[in-house]
Short mmCIF file of C-alpha atoms in Angstrom, two decimals:
data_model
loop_
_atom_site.label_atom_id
_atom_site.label_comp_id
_atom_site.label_asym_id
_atom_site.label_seq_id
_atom_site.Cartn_x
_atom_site.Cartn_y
_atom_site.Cartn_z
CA UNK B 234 122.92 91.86 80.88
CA UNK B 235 119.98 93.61 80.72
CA UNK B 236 117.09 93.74 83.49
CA UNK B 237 115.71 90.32 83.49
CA UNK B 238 112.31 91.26 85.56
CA UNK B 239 109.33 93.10 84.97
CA UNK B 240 108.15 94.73 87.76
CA UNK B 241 111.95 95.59 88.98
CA UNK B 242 114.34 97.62 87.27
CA UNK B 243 118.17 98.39 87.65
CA UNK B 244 120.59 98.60 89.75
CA UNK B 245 121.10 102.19 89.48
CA UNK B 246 123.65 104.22 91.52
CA UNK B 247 121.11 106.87 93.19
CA UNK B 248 122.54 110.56 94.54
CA UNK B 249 119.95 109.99 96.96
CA UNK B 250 120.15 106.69 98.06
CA UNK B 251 123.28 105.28 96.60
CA UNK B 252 123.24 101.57 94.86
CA UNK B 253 119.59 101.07 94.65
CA UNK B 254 117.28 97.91 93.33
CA UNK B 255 113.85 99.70 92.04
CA UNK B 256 110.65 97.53 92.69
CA UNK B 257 107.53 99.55 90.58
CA UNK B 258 103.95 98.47 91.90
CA UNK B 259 102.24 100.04 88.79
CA UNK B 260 104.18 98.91 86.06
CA UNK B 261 101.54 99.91 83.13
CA UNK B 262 102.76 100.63 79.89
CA UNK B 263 101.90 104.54 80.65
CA UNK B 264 102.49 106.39 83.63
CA UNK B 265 99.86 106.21 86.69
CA UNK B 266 99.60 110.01 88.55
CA UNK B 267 97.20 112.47 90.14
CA UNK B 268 99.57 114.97 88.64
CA UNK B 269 100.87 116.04 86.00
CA UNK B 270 104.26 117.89 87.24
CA UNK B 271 105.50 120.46 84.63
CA UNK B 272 109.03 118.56 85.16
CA UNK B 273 108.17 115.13 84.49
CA UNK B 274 110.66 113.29 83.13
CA UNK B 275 108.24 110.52 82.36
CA UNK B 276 106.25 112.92 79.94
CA UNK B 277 102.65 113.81 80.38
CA UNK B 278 100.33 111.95 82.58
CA UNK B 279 97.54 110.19 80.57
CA UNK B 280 94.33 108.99 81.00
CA UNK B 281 94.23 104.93 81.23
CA UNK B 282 91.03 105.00 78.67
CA UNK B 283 91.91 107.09 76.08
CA UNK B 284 95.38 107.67 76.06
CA UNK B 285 94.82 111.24 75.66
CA UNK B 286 96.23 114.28 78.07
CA UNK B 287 94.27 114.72 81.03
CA UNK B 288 94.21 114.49 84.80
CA UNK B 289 94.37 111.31 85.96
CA UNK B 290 93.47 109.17 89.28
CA UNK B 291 92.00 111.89 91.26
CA UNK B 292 90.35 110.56 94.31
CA UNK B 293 90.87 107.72 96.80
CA UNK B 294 88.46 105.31 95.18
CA UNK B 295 91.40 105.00 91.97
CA UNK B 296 93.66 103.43 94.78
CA UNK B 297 94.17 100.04 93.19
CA UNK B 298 96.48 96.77 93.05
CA UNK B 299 97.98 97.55 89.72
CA UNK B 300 100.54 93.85 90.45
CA UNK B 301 99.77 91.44 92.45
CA UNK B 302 101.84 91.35 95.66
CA UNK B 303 102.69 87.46 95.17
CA UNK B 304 104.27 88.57 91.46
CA UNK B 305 106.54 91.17 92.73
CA UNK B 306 107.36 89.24 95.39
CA UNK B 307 108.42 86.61 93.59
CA UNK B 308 110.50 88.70 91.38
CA UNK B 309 112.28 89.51 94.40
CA UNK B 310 112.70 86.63 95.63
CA UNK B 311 115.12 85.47 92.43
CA UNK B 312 117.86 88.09 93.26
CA UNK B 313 120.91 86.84 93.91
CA UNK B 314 120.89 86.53 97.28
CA UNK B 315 124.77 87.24 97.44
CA UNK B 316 124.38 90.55 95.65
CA UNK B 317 123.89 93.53 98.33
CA UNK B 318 122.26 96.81 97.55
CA UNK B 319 122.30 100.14 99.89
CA UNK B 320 118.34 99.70 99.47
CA UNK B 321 115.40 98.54 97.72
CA UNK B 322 113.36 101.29 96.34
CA UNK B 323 109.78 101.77 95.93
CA UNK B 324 109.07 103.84 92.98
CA UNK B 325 108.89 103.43 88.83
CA UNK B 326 106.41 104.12 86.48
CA UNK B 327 104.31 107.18 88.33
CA UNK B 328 103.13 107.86 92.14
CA UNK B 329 103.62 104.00 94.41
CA UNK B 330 100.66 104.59 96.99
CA UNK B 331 98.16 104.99 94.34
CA UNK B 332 99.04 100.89 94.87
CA UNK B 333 96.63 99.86 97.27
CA UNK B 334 98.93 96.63 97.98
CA UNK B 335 101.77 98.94 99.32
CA UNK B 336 101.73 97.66 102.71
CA UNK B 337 101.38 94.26 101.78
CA UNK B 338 104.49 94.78 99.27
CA UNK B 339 106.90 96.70 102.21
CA UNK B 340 106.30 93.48 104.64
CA UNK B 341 106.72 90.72 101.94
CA UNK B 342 109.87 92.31 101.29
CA UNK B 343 111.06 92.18 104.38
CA UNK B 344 110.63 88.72 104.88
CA UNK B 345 112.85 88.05 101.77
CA UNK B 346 115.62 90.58 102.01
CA UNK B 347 117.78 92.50 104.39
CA UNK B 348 118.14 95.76 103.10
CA UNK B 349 116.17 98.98 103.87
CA UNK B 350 113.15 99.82 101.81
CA UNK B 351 112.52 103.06 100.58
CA UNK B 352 109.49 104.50 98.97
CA UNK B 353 109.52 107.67 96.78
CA UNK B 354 106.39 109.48 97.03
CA UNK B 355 104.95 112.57 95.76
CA UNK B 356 103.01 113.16 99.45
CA UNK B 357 99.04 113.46 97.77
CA UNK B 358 97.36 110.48 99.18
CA UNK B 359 99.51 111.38 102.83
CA UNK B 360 96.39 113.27 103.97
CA UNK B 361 94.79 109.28 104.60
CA UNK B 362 95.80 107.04 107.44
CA UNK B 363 95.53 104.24 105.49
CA UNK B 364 98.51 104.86 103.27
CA UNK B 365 100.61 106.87 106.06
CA UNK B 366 100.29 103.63 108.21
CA UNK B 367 101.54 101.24 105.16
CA UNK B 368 104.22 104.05 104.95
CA UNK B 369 105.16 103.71 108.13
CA UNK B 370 106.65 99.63 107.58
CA UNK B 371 109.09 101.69 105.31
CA UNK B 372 113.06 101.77 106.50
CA UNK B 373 113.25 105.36 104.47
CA UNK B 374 110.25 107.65 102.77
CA UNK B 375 111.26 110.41 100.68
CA UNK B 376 108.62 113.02 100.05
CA UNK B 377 107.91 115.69 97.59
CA UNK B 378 107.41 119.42 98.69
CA UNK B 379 107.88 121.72 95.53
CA UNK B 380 105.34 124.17 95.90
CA UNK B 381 104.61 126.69 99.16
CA UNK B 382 100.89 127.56 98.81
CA UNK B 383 97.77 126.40 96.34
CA UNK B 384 98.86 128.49 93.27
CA UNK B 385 102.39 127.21 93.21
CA UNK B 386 101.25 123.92 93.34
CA UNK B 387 98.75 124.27 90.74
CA UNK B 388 101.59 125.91 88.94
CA UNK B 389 104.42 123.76 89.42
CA UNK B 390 102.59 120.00 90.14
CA UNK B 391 99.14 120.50 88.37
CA UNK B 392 97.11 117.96 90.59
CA UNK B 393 94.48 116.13 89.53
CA UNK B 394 91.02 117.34 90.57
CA UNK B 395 90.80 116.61 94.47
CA UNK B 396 94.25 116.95 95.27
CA UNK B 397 94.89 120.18 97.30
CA UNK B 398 97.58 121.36 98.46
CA UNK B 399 96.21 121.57 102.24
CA UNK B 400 95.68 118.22 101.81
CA UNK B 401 99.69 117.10 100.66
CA UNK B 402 100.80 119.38 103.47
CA UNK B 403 98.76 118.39 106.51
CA UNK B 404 99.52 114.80 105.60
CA UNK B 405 103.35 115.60 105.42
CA UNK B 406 103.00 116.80 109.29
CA UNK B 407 100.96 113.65 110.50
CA UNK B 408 103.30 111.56 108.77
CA UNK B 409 106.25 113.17 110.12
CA UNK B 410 104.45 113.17 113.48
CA UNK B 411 104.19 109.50 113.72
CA UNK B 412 107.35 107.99 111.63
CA UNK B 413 110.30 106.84 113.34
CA UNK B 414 112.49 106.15 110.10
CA UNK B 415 114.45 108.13 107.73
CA UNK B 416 112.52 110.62 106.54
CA UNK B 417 113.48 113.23 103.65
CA UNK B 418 111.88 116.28 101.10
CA UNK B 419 112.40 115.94 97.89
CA UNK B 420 112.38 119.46 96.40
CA UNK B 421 111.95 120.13 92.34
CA UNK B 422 113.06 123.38 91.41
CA UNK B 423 112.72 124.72 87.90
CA UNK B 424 112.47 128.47 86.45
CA UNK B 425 109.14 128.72 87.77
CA UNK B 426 109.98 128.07 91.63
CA UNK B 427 112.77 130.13 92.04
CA UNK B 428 110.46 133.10 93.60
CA UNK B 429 109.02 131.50 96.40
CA UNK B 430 111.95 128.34 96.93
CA UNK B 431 113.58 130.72 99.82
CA UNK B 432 109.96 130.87 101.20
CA UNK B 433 109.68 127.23 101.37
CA UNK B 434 112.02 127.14 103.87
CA UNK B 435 109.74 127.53 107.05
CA UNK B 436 107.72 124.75 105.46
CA UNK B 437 110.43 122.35 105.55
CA UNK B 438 112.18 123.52 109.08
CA UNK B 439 108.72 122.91 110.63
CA UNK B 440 108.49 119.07 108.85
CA UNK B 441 111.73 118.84 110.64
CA UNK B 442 113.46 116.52 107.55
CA UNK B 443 116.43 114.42 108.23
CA UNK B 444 117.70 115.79 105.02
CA UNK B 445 116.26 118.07 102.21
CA UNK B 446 117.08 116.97 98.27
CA UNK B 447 117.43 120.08 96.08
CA UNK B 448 116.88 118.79 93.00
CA UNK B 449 116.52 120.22 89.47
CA UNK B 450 115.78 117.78 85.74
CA UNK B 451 118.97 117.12 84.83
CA UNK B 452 117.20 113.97 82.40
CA UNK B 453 115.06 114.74 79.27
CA UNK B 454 111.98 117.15 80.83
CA UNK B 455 109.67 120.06 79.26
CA UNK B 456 111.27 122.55 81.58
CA UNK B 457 114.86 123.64 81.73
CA UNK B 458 117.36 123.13 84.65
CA UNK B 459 118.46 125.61 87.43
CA UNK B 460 121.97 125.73 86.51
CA UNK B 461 124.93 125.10 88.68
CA UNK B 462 124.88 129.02 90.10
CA UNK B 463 120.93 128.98 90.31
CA UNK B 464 121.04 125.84 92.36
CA UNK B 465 124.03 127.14 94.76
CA UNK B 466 121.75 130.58 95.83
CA UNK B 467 119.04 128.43 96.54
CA UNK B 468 120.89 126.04 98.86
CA UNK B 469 122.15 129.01 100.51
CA UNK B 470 118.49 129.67 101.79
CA UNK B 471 118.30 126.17 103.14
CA UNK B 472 122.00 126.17 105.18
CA UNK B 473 119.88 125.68 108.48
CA UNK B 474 119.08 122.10 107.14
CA UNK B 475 121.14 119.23 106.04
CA UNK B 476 120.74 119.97 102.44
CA UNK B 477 122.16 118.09 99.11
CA UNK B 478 121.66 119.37 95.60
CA UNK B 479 121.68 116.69 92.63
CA UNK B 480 125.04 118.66 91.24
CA UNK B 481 126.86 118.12 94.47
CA UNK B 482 126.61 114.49 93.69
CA UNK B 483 125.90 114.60 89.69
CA UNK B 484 122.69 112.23 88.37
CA UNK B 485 123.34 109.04 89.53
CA UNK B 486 124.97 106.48 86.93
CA UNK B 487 121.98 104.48 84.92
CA UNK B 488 122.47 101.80 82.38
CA UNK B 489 120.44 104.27 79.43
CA UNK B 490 120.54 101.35 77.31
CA UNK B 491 118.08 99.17 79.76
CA UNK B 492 114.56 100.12 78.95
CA UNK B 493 113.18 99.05 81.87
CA UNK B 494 115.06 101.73 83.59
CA UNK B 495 114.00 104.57 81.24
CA UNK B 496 110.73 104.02 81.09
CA UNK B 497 110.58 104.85 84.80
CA UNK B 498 113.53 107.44 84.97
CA UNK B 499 113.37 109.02 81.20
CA UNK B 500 116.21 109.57 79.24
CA UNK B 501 119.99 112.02 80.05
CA UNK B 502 119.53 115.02 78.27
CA UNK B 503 122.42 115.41 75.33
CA UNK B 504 123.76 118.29 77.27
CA UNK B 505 123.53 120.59 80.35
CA UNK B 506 124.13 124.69 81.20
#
């Protein structure tokens, strides 16, 4: 059967963190960013207004409750309490702590189930205490860190107007400072990243990770894949650090027939090299 719910989506079989229930905060019909990642396997980020390509959300004062707490609560409160997932994740439809009712959502969830909450995040709004401390109520937060200076991550993430790259990094090492959970990088690597991905190394050692995701867009994107080989030298520069790539544990297993799940993962690609 498909997904019954609207504001959560799957079960899907995660590399990262195994049978997973997703929970999306934004849940608009089009994707909700400050960036506009050359990868994205949800396609372009759009303005709300016009529907037409352009940065989007770029300051604090676009933090908003997209779903009301008490609706995705309830939603949550109909699974089956007899059916267990590894975790309840935090993610969908474009960047979670542009929700300002994050924290809120994390605790009502807790009340309700037993399993660990994780939140996907691509680090930009890290840099406030507001959002590291609703972060904080999280069992697991998994953060992205694909770029190593400014011009990568103009290059690789294209922020939104606002967003620096100072800014994602500093709040990756308060966060880091102060969180006592599971804490992981998510790195993207495509054609473009392959210079400086060795380099990034440093970066992550000093954010002292509990594990680093190599990962590459195995699912529909703009940009090709690293292949196999590409993806093996660059784990080699990360041995240090307990490392997994996405092809040591394939893509996951989605039901590509539930729409609710592509509209916040995109779709396989037909065929990989």
């Amino acid at each position: 059967m498909l997904n019954p719910f609207k504001y959560l989506y799957g079960p899907v079989q995660s590399w990262r963190l195994g049978r997973s229930m997703g929970i999306d905060p934004l849940s608009l019909k089009h994707k909700v960013c400050n960036m506009d990642c050359v990868y994205c396997q949800l396609g372009p980020t759009l303005s709300q207004e016009s529907q037409n390509k352009s940065p989007a959300l770029s300051d604090e004062s676009q933090r908003r409750t997209f779903v009301l707490t008490s609706d995705i609560l309830n939603e949550v409160g109909m699974l089956d309490p007899d059916e267990q997932f590894d975790c309840l994740t935090i993610s969908g439809r474009g960047e979670p702590t542009l929700a300002e009712n994050l924290g809120g959502i994390i605790a009502g969830i807790k009340a309700i189930r037993k399993e660990k909450i994780a939140v996907i995040t691509n680090s930009s709004l890290l840099w406030r205490e507001d959002v590291r401390q609703e972060l904080m109520k999280a069992d697991m937060v998994l953060a992205k860190l694909d770029a190593l200076d400014q011009d990568s991550f103009n290059r690789v993430d294209r922020p939104a107007a606002g967003v620096s790259f100072g800014d994602v990094l500093q709040g990756l090492w308060k966060f880091r400072r102060g969180y006592k959970g599971y804490f992981s990088l998510d790195v993207m690597l495509v054609e473009t990243s392959v210079d400086f991905a060795a380099s990034m190394v440093v970066l992550a050692k000093s954010l002292e990770p509990d594990h680093v995701h190599l990962n590459t867009p195995l699912r529909d994107s703009p940009v090709k894949p690293l292949s196999r080989y590409e993806m093996a030298l660059v784990r080699t520069s990360f041995e240090d650090l307990p490392v997994t790539t996405v092809y040591d544990e394939e893509s996951g297993h989605f039901l590509w027939n539930d729409p609710a799940i592509v509209r916040r993962h995109g779709r396989p690609r037909h065929s990989l090299t």
